[in-house]
PDB file of C-alpha atoms in Angstrom:
ATOM      1  CA  MET A   1     -38.246  85.506  31.112  1.00  0.00           C
ATOM      2  CA  ASP A   2     -35.775  87.504  32.945  1.00  0.00           C
ATOM      3  CA  ASN A   3     -35.196  85.845  36.327  1.00  0.00           C
ATOM      4  CA  THR A   4     -33.059  88.729  37.787  1.00  0.00           C
ATOM      5  CA  PRO A   5     -34.597  90.114  41.031  1.00  0.00           C
ATOM      6  CA  ILE A   6     -35.558  93.686  40.991  1.00  0.00           C
ATOM      7  CA  SER A   7     -36.989  94.510  44.554  1.00  0.00           C
ATOM      8  CA  PRO A   8     -37.734  91.270  46.242  1.00  0.00           C
ATOM      9  CA  LEU A   9     -39.002  90.991  49.785  1.00  0.00           C
ATOM     10  CA  THR A  10     -36.242  91.001  52.245  1.00  0.00           C
ATOM     11  CA  ARG A  11     -35.873  89.292  55.634  1.00  0.00           C
ATOM     12  CA  LYS A  12     -35.759  92.594  57.156  1.00  0.00           C
ATOM     13  CA  GLN A  13     -38.947  93.766  55.613  1.00  0.00           C
ATOM     14  CA  GLN A  14     -40.668  90.232  56.848  1.00  0.00           C
ATOM     15  CA  VAL A  15     -39.613  90.949  60.488  1.00  0.00           C
ATOM     16  CA  SER A  16     -40.914  94.436  60.138  1.00  0.00           C
ATOM     17  CA  ARG A  17     -44.211  93.276  58.849  1.00  0.00           C
ATOM     18  CA  TRP A  18     -44.471  90.560  61.521  1.00  0.00           C
ATOM     19  CA  ASN A  19     -43.940  92.988  64.276  1.00  0.00           C
ATOM     20  CA  GLU A  20     -46.439  95.286  62.797  1.00  0.00           C
ATOM     21  CA  LEU A  21     -49.270  92.746  62.510  1.00  0.00           C
ATOM     22  CA  ALA A  22     -48.550  91.194  65.722  1.00  0.00           C
ATOM     23  CA  SER A  23     -48.917  94.669  67.400  1.00  0.00           C
ATOM     24  CA  ASN A  24     -52.179  95.320  65.574  1.00  0.00           C
ATOM     25  CA  LEU A  25     -53.391  92.060  66.654  1.00  0.00           C
ATOM     26  CA  ASN A  26     -52.272  92.326  70.214  1.00  0.00           C
ATOM     27  CA  ILE A  27     -49.963  89.336  70.046  1.00  0.00           C
ATOM     28  CA  GLN A  28     -46.602  89.288  71.985  1.00  0.00           C
ATOM     29  CA  ILE A  29     -43.761  87.798  70.169  1.00  0.00           C
ATOM     30  CA  PRO A  30     -40.541  86.597  71.758  1.00  0.00           C
ATOM     31  CA  PRO A  31     -37.146  86.542  70.206  1.00  0.00           C
ATOM     32  CA  LEU A  32     -36.865  83.919  67.278  1.00  0.00           C
ATOM     33  CA  GLN A  33     -34.647  80.967  68.226  1.00  0.00           C
ATOM     34  CA  SER A  34     -32.232  79.548  65.598  1.00  0.00           C
ATOM     35  CA  MET A  35     -34.534  76.522  64.968  1.00  0.00           C
ATOM     36  CA  ASP A  36     -37.634  78.811  64.509  1.00  0.00           C
ATOM     37  CA  TRP A  37     -39.019  79.632  61.181  1.00  0.00           C
ATOM     38  CA  LEU A  38     -39.493  83.077  60.585  1.00  0.00           C
ATOM     39  CA  PRO A  39     -43.303  84.037  59.882  1.00  0.00           C
ATOM     40  CA  GLU A  40     -43.745  85.065  56.181  1.00  0.00           C
ATOM     41  CA  PRO A  41     -46.383  86.407  53.891  1.00  0.00           C
ATOM     42  CA  HIS A  42     -48.368  83.138  53.903  1.00  0.00           C
ATOM     43  CA  GLY A  43     -48.541  83.130  57.585  1.00  0.00           C
ATOM     44  CA  PHE A  44     -49.373  86.908  57.917  1.00  0.00           C
ATOM     45  CA  THR A  45     -52.299  86.196  55.540  1.00  0.00           C
ATOM     46  CA  MET A  46     -53.497  83.182  57.627  1.00  0.00           C
ATOM     47  CA  MET A  47     -53.198  85.661  60.674  1.00  0.00           C
ATOM     48  CA  GLU A  48     -55.439  88.265  59.222  1.00  0.00           C
ATOM     49  CA  ALA A  49     -57.815  85.556  58.116  1.00  0.00           C
ATOM     50  CA  ILE A  50     -58.059  83.843  61.544  1.00  0.00           C
ATOM     51  CA  SER A  51     -58.192  87.143  63.404  1.00  0.00           C
ATOM     52  CA  GLY A  52     -61.200  88.400  61.566  1.00  0.00           C
ATOM     53  CA  PRO A  53     -64.560  87.222  60.342  1.00  0.00           C
ATOM     54  CA  HIS A  54     -63.244  85.502  57.039  1.00  0.00           C
ATOM     55  CA  VAL A  55     -63.314  81.960  58.226  1.00  0.00           C
ATOM     56  CA  VAL A  56     -65.851  79.495  59.864  1.00  0.00           C
ATOM     57  CA  PRO A  57     -66.418  80.247  63.525  1.00  0.00           C
ATOM     58  CA  MET A  58     -64.385  78.195  65.848  1.00  0.00           C
ATOM     59  CA  ALA A  59     -65.998  78.579  69.072  1.00  0.00           C
ATOM     60  CA  GLY A  60     -66.818  75.042  70.723  1.00  0.00           C
ATOM     61  CA  MET A  61     -65.087  73.416  68.001  1.00  0.00           C
ATOM     62  CA  ASP A  62     -62.277  70.712  68.078  1.00  0.00           C
ATOM     63  CA  VAL A  63     -59.513  72.122  65.980  1.00  0.00           C
ATOM     64  CA  LEU A  64     -56.219  70.630  64.674  1.00  0.00           C
ATOM     65  CA  GLU A  65     -53.512  72.881  63.642  1.00  0.00           C
ATOM     66  CA  LEU A  66     -50.798  71.345  61.524  1.00  0.00           C
ATOM     67  CA  GLY A  67     -47.645  73.030  61.938  1.00  0.00           C
ATOM     68  CA  ALA A  68     -48.105  75.386  64.801  1.00  0.00           C
ATOM     69  CA  GLY A  69     -44.561  76.774  64.879  1.00  0.00           C
ATOM     70  CA  ILE A  70     -43.885  80.114  66.297  1.00  0.00           C
ATOM     71  CA  GLY A  71     -47.639  79.990  67.749  1.00  0.00           C
ATOM     72  CA  ASN A  72     -49.031  83.213  66.108  1.00  0.00           C
ATOM     73  CA  LEU A  73     -52.115  81.135  64.760  1.00  0.00           C
ATOM     74  CA  THR A  74     -52.297  79.141  68.017  1.00  0.00           C
ATOM     75  CA  VAL A  75     -52.858  82.205  70.024  1.00  0.00           C
ATOM     76  CA  LEU A  76     -55.692  83.499  67.478  1.00  0.00           C
ATOM     77  CA  ILE A  77     -57.235  80.292  67.262  1.00  0.00           C
ATOM     78  CA  HIS A  78     -57.373  80.099  71.039  1.00  0.00           C
ATOM     79  CA  ARG A  79     -59.000  83.378  71.303  1.00  0.00           C
ATOM     80  CA  HIS A  80     -62.121  82.099  69.294  1.00  0.00           C
ATOM     81  CA  ALA A  81     -62.779  79.820  72.364  1.00  0.00           C
ATOM     82  CA  PRO A  82     -62.567  76.455  70.558  1.00  0.00           C
ATOM     83  CA  LYS A  83     -63.442  73.288  72.609  1.00  0.00           C
ATOM     84  CA  SER A  84     -60.072  72.172  72.114  1.00  0.00           C
ATOM     85  CA  ILE A  85     -56.817  72.689  70.018  1.00  0.00           C
ATOM     86  CA  THR A  86     -54.345  69.942  68.986  1.00  0.00           C
ATOM     87  CA  ALA A  87     -51.190  71.799  67.937  1.00  0.00           C
ATOM     88  CA  THR A  88     -48.725  69.687  66.020  1.00  0.00           C
ATOM     89  CA  GLU A  89     -45.174  70.075  64.846  1.00  0.00           C
ATOM     90  CA  LEU A  90     -42.694  67.369  63.408  1.00  0.00           C
ATOM     91  CA  TYR A  91     -40.301  67.886  66.318  1.00  0.00           C
ATOM     92  CA  ALA A  92     -41.269  68.263  70.092  1.00  0.00           C
ATOM     93  CA  GLU A  93     -38.592  70.962  70.522  1.00  0.00           C
ATOM     94  CA  HIS A  94     -40.442  73.184  67.916  1.00  0.00           C
ATOM     95  CA  LEU A  95     -43.561  72.921  70.125  1.00  0.00           C
ATOM     96  CA  GLU A  96     -41.458  74.457  72.927  1.00  0.00           C
ATOM     97  CA  THR A  97     -41.763  77.794  71.128  1.00  0.00           C
ATOM     98  CA  THR A  98     -45.643  77.280  70.617  1.00  0.00           C
ATOM     99  CA  LYS A  99     -45.972  76.762  74.324  1.00  0.00           C
ATOM    100  CA  LYS A 100     -43.769  79.804  75.201  1.00  0.00           C
ATOM    101  CA  VAL A 101     -45.925  82.136  73.013  1.00  0.00           C
ATOM    102  CA  MET A 102     -48.987  80.917  74.402  1.00  0.00           C
ATOM    103  CA  LYS A 103     -47.722  81.732  77.897  1.00  0.00           C
ATOM    104  CA  LEU A 104     -46.156  84.841  76.817  1.00  0.00           C
ATOM    105  CA  ASN A 105     -49.754  85.884  75.636  1.00  0.00           C
ATOM    106  CA  LYS A 106     -51.452  84.759  78.913  1.00  0.00           C
ATOM    107  CA  GLU A 107     -53.518  82.185  77.071  1.00  0.00           C
ATOM    108  CA  ASP A 108     -54.792  79.368  79.321  1.00  0.00           C
ATOM    109  CA  ASP A 109     -53.609  76.328  77.259  1.00  0.00           C
ATOM    110  CA  SER A 110     -55.356  73.656  79.491  1.00  0.00           C
ATOM    111  CA  SER A 111     -57.559  72.888  76.394  1.00  0.00           C
ATOM    112  CA  VAL A 112     -54.581  72.717  74.086  1.00  0.00           C
ATOM    113  CA  ARG A 113     -52.880  69.485  73.195  1.00  0.00           C
ATOM    114  CA  TYR A 114     -49.245  69.653  72.012  1.00  0.00           C
ATOM    115  CA  VAL A 115     -48.192  66.663  69.672  1.00  0.00           C
ATOM    116  CA  ALA A 116     -45.174  65.877  67.872  1.00  0.00           C
ATOM    117  CA  ALA A 117     -46.519  64.049  64.597  1.00  0.00           C
ATOM    118  CA  ASP A 118     -45.641  63.908  61.032  1.00  0.00           C
ATOM    119  CA  TRP A 119     -48.339  65.821  59.428  1.00  0.00           C
ATOM    120  CA  LEU A 120     -51.672  63.964  59.221  1.00  0.00           C
ATOM    121  CA  SER A 121     -50.489  61.166  61.285  1.00  0.00           C
ATOM    122  CA  VAL A 122     -51.799  62.777  64.526  1.00  0.00           C
ATOM    123  CA  GLY A 123     -54.931  60.575  64.568  1.00  0.00           C
ATOM    124  CA  GLY A 124     -58.332  61.510  65.974  1.00  0.00           C
ATOM    125  CA  LYS A 125     -61.347  63.339  64.505  1.00  0.00           C
ATOM    126  CA  TYR A 126     -61.661  67.200  64.290  1.00  0.00           C
ATOM    127  CA  ASP A 127     -64.223  69.854  63.065  1.00  0.00           C
ATOM    128  CA  ILE A 128     -61.591  72.141  61.541  1.00  0.00           C
ATOM    129  CA  VAL A 129     -58.221  71.508  60.373  1.00  0.00           C
ATOM    130  CA  ILE A 130     -55.837  74.713  59.879  1.00  0.00           C
ATOM    131  CA  SER A 131     -52.565  74.535  58.065  1.00  0.00           C
ATOM    132  CA  ASN A 132     -49.989  76.762  56.309  1.00  0.00           C
ATOM    133  CA  PRO A 133     -48.593  74.013  54.233  1.00  0.00           C
ATOM    134  CA  PHE A 134     -44.953  73.985  52.994  1.00  0.00           C
ATOM    135  CA  PHE A 135     -44.791  74.840  49.141  1.00  0.00           C
ATOM    136  CA  GLN A 136     -41.530  76.274  47.591  1.00  0.00           C
ATOM    137  CA  GLN A 137     -39.310  74.585  50.224  1.00  0.00           C
ATOM    138  CA  CYS A 138     -41.342  71.599  50.601  1.00  0.00           C
ATOM    139  CA  GLY A 139     -38.523  68.947  50.331  1.00  0.00           C
ATOM    140  CA  HIS A 140     -40.395  66.843  47.622  1.00  0.00           C
ATOM    141  CA  ARG A 141     -40.113  66.847  43.897  1.00  0.00           C
ATOM    142  CA  ASN A 142     -43.752  67.838  43.663  1.00  0.00           C
ATOM    143  CA  ARG A 143     -43.947  71.131  45.182  1.00  0.00           C
ATOM    144  CA  ARG A 144     -47.552  70.773  45.864  1.00  0.00           C
ATOM    145  CA  TYR A 145     -46.967  67.809  47.907  1.00  0.00           C
ATOM    146  CA  PHE A 146     -48.411  68.953  51.271  1.00  0.00           C
ATOM    147  CA  ILE A 147     -51.305  70.849  49.636  1.00  0.00           C
ATOM    148  CA  ASP A 148     -52.254  67.810  47.668  1.00  0.00           C
ATOM    149  CA  GLU A 149     -51.918  65.694  50.832  1.00  0.00           C
ATOM    150  CA  LEU A 150     -54.362  67.813  52.641  1.00  0.00           C
ATOM    151  CA  ILE A 151     -56.841  67.580  49.876  1.00  0.00           C
ATOM    152  CA  LEU A 152     -56.395  63.969  49.487  1.00  0.00           C
ATOM    153  CA  ASN A 153     -56.201  62.779  53.130  1.00  0.00           C
ATOM    154  CA  SER A 154     -57.615  65.389  55.471  1.00  0.00           C
ATOM    155  CA  HIS A 155     -60.884  63.466  55.393  1.00  0.00           C
ATOM    156  CA  LYS A 156     -59.225  60.777  57.576  1.00  0.00           C
ATOM    157  CA  VAL A 157     -58.972  63.411  60.589  1.00  0.00           C
ATOM    158  CA  LEU A 158     -62.178  65.416  59.843  1.00  0.00           C
ATOM    159  CA  ARG A 159     -65.502  64.820  60.893  1.00  0.00           C
ATOM    160  CA  GLU A 160     -68.317  64.810  58.276  1.00  0.00           C
ATOM    161  CA  ARG A 161     -69.111  68.374  57.340  1.00  0.00           C
ATOM    162  CA  GLY A 162     -65.840  69.522  58.799  1.00  0.00           C
ATOM    163  CA  TYR A 163     -63.709  72.394  57.547  1.00  0.00           C
ATOM    164  CA  LEU A 164     -60.309  72.542  56.088  1.00  0.00           C
ATOM    165  CA  VAL A 165     -58.553  75.850  56.008  1.00  0.00           C
ATOM    166  CA  PHE A 166     -55.126  76.533  54.631  1.00  0.00           C
ATOM    167  CA  VAL A 167     -53.302  79.221  52.624  1.00  0.00           C
ATOM    168  CA  GLN A 168     -51.526  78.859  49.385  1.00  0.00           C
ATOM    169  CA  SER A 169     -49.785  80.997  46.776  1.00  0.00           C
ATOM    170  CA  SER A 170     -50.915  81.607  43.257  1.00  0.00           C
ATOM    171  CA  MET A 171     -47.778  79.772  42.143  1.00  0.00           C
ATOM    172  CA  ALA A 172     -49.116  76.435  43.404  1.00  0.00           C
ATOM    173  CA  GLY A 173     -52.050  77.003  40.997  1.00  0.00           C
ATOM    174  CA  LEU A 174     -55.354  78.384  42.675  1.00  0.00           C
ATOM    175  CA  GLN A 175     -57.862  76.758  40.138  1.00  0.00           C
ATOM    176  CA  LYS A 176     -55.943  73.346  40.257  1.00  0.00           C
ATOM    177  CA  THR A 177     -56.421  73.459  43.946  1.00  0.00           C
ATOM    178  CA  LEU A 178     -60.262  74.084  43.885  1.00  0.00           C
ATOM    179  CA  ASP A 179     -60.697  71.671  41.230  1.00  0.00           C
ATOM    180  CA  ARG A 180     -59.037  68.912  43.266  1.00  0.00           C
ATOM    181  CA  LEU A 181     -60.999  69.904  46.264  1.00  0.00           C
ATOM    182  CA  LYS A 182     -64.242  69.574  44.403  1.00  0.00           C
ATOM    183  CA  GLU A 183     -63.136  66.096  43.010  1.00  0.00           C
ATOM    184  CA  ASN A 184     -62.408  64.937  46.529  1.00  0.00           C
ATOM    185  CA  GLY A 185     -65.731  65.862  48.056  1.00  0.00           C
ATOM    186  CA  PHE A 186     -65.314  69.272  49.458  1.00  0.00           C
ATOM    187  CA  SER A 187     -67.135  72.668  48.654  1.00  0.00           C
ATOM    188  CA  ALA A 188     -64.581  75.297  48.672  1.00  0.00           C
ATOM    189  CA  LYS A 189     -64.198  79.106  48.597  1.00  0.00           C
ATOM    190  CA  VAL A 190     -61.508  81.655  48.771  1.00  0.00           C
ATOM    191  CA  ALA A 191     -61.919  83.351  52.160  1.00  0.00           C
ATOM    192  CA  LEU A 192     -59.272  85.917  51.715  1.00  0.00           C
ATOM    193  CA  GLN A 193     -56.705  87.135  49.506  1.00  0.00           C
ATOM    194  CA  ALA A 194     -53.448  89.257  49.709  1.00  0.00           C
ATOM    195  CA  GLN A 195     -50.750  90.007  47.495  1.00  0.00           C
ATOM    196  CA  SER A 196     -46.979  90.024  48.184  1.00  0.00           C
ATOM    197  CA  PRO A 197     -43.703  90.520  46.324  1.00  0.00           C
ATOM    198  CA  TRP A 198     -41.600  87.479  45.703  1.00  0.00           C
ATOM    199  CA  ARG A 199     -39.182  86.669  48.488  1.00  0.00           C
ATOM    200  CA  SER A 200     -35.365  86.943  47.759  1.00  0.00           C
ATOM    201  CA  TYR A 201     -34.875  83.153  48.061  1.00  0.00           C
ATOM    202  CA  TYR A 202     -37.444  82.553  45.277  1.00  0.00           C
ATOM    203  CA  TYR A 203     -34.780  83.595  42.935  1.00  0.00           C
ATOM    204  CA  ASP A 204     -32.082  81.209  44.253  1.00  0.00           C
ATOM    205  CA  ASP A 205     -33.897  78.088  43.027  1.00  0.00           C
ATOM    206  CA  PRO A 206     -33.596  77.696  39.125  1.00  0.00           C
ATOM    207  CA  GLY A 207     -36.056  74.676  39.203  1.00  0.00           C
ATOM    208  CA  PHE A 208     -38.667  76.732  41.048  1.00  0.00           C
ATOM    209  CA  LEU A 209     -38.356  79.582  38.508  1.00  0.00           C
ATOM    210  CA  GLU A 210     -38.875  77.325  35.817  1.00  0.00           C
ATOM    211  CA  TYR A 211     -41.837  75.640  37.422  1.00  0.00           C
ATOM    212  CA  CYS A 212     -43.405  79.060  38.069  1.00  0.00           C
ATOM    213  CA  ASP A 213     -43.331  79.887  34.469  1.00  0.00           C
ATOM    214  CA  THR A 214     -45.578  76.800  33.674  1.00  0.00           C
ATOM    215  CA  VAL A 215     -48.398  77.791  36.134  1.00  0.00           C
ATOM    216  CA  PRO A 216     -51.185  79.793  34.727  1.00  0.00           C
ATOM    217  CA  ASP A 217     -51.587  82.908  36.628  1.00  0.00           C
ATOM    218  CA  ALA A 218     -48.601  82.152  38.957  1.00  0.00           C
ATOM    219  CA  TYR A 219     -47.717  85.734  39.455  1.00  0.00           C
ATOM    220  CA  LYS A 220     -48.282  89.290  38.158  1.00  0.00           C
ATOM    221  CA  LEU A 221     -45.762  92.025  37.402  1.00  0.00           C
ATOM    222  CA  ASP A 222     -46.203  95.503  39.028  1.00  0.00           C
ATOM    223  CA  GLU A 223     -45.293  98.505  37.195  1.00  0.00           C
ATOM    224  CA  ASP A 224     -41.780  98.380  38.227  1.00  0.00           C
ATOM    225  CA  GLY A 225     -41.367  94.847  37.001  1.00  0.00           C
ATOM    226  CA  ASN A 226     -41.566  93.259  40.522  1.00  0.00           C
ATOM    227  CA  ARG A 227     -43.078  89.609  40.607  1.00  0.00           C
ATOM    228  CA  ILE A 228     -46.082  89.575  42.753  1.00  0.00           C
ATOM    229  CA  GLU A 229     -47.818  86.360  44.124  1.00  0.00           C
ATOM    230  CA  THR A 230     -51.306  86.315  45.306  1.00  0.00           C
ATOM    231  CA  LEU A 231     -51.908  84.275  48.588  1.00  0.00           C
ATOM    232  CA  SER A 232     -55.242  82.721  48.927  1.00  0.00           C
ATOM    233  CA  VAL A 233     -56.732  81.501  52.315  1.00  0.00           C
ATOM    234  CA  ILE A 234     -59.060  78.713  51.249  1.00  0.00           C
ATOM    235  CA  GLN A 235     -61.972  77.444  53.303  1.00  0.00           C
ATOM    236  CA  ALA A 236     -63.278  74.024  52.159  1.00  0.00           C
ATOM    237  CA  ARG A 237     -66.201  71.878  53.766  1.00  0.00           C
ATOM    238  CA  LEU A 238     -66.202  68.060  53.713  1.00  0.00           C
ATOM    239  CA  ASN A 239     -69.355  67.018  52.180  1.00  0.00           C
ATOM    240  CA  PRO A 240     -71.353  63.712  53.302  1.00  0.00           C
ATOM    241  CA  TRP A 241     -70.389  60.617  51.334  1.00  0.00           C
ATOM    242  CA  VAL A 242     -71.912  57.268  51.358  1.00  0.00           C
ATOM    243  CA  PRO A 243     -69.979  54.561  49.305  1.00  0.00           C
ATOM    244  CA  HIS A 244     -71.832  52.534  46.816  1.00  0.00           C
ATOM    245  CA  ARG A 245     -73.516  49.598  48.742  1.00  0.00           C
ATOM    246  CA  SER A 246     -71.692  46.894  46.783  1.00  0.00           C
ATOM    247  CA  LEU A 247     -68.338  48.572  47.566  1.00  0.00           C
ATOM    248  CA  ALA A 248     -69.289  48.974  51.315  1.00  0.00           C
ATOM    249  CA  THR A 249     -70.180  45.242  51.442  1.00  0.00           C
ATOM    250  CA  LYS A 250     -67.033  44.255  49.723  1.00  0.00           C
ATOM    251  CA  VAL A 251     -65.091  46.321  52.195  1.00  0.00           C
ATOM    252  CA  LYS A 252     -66.896  44.871  55.104  1.00  0.00           C
ATOM    253  CA  THR A 253     -66.261  41.338  53.883  1.00  0.00           C
ATOM    254  CA  ILE A 254     -62.434  42.005  53.542  1.00  0.00           C
ATOM    255  CA  LEU A 255     -62.226  43.458  56.939  1.00  0.00           C
ATOM    256  CA  CYS A 256     -64.174  40.416  58.264  1.00  0.00           C
ATOM    257  CA  ASN A 257     -61.862  38.055  56.567  1.00  0.00           C
ATOM    258  CA  ASN A 258     -58.768  39.743  58.090  1.00  0.00           C
ATOM    259  CA  ASN A 259     -60.006  39.368  61.668  1.00  0.00           C
TER     260      ASN A 259
END
């Protein structure tokens, strides 16, 4: 496969698309600081999903947003009148941008809790968990690390029948995600899809290029030969589960013996 970029999505195009979408959704956006992550097509697709009727209603719900970042989604989630929002980032200084964006948009954040936490270590129980997990630049050998972590461990912070809502690229393997969600007790569906040209930095990572060529339906080629990824917003509901009685008894015994 020829890995020479033909017409990749540029940073300038991303900024233009962000400004356009923010204007359409009536979101005021501040100048980006050096530490802020520029919103990208994954985030744009989530913005469209959250702003419309595509995902589960959030009114009166306790919502956990993993990776609040620039605050676009926080504003849109807040406009659905949830009971509470817990907005997280790995570093407290990143949450300062989230707070500024909420204030800039005149959103009363008295029901918002800003928490510096490492991914799912935030604690508590929520009705909805929303995230745009890292993928291509995730910092792990397994590029699906954060997607798989959501699938395997979000049950620890979700209430029974709670919802997990996240976005992923076709390059992460959509069917693999749907299969793993089912294996882990979720009923899942694709709530919204959008297509986007590859970003220029995708081509800078030879390992990523090799990886994508092993994933079924990872991307398509348009008539000009540009690589196009499909972004899917996935909504998954956690089904009730009761462990086998003998297993539950064994766990209870172990806990009692440790106390």
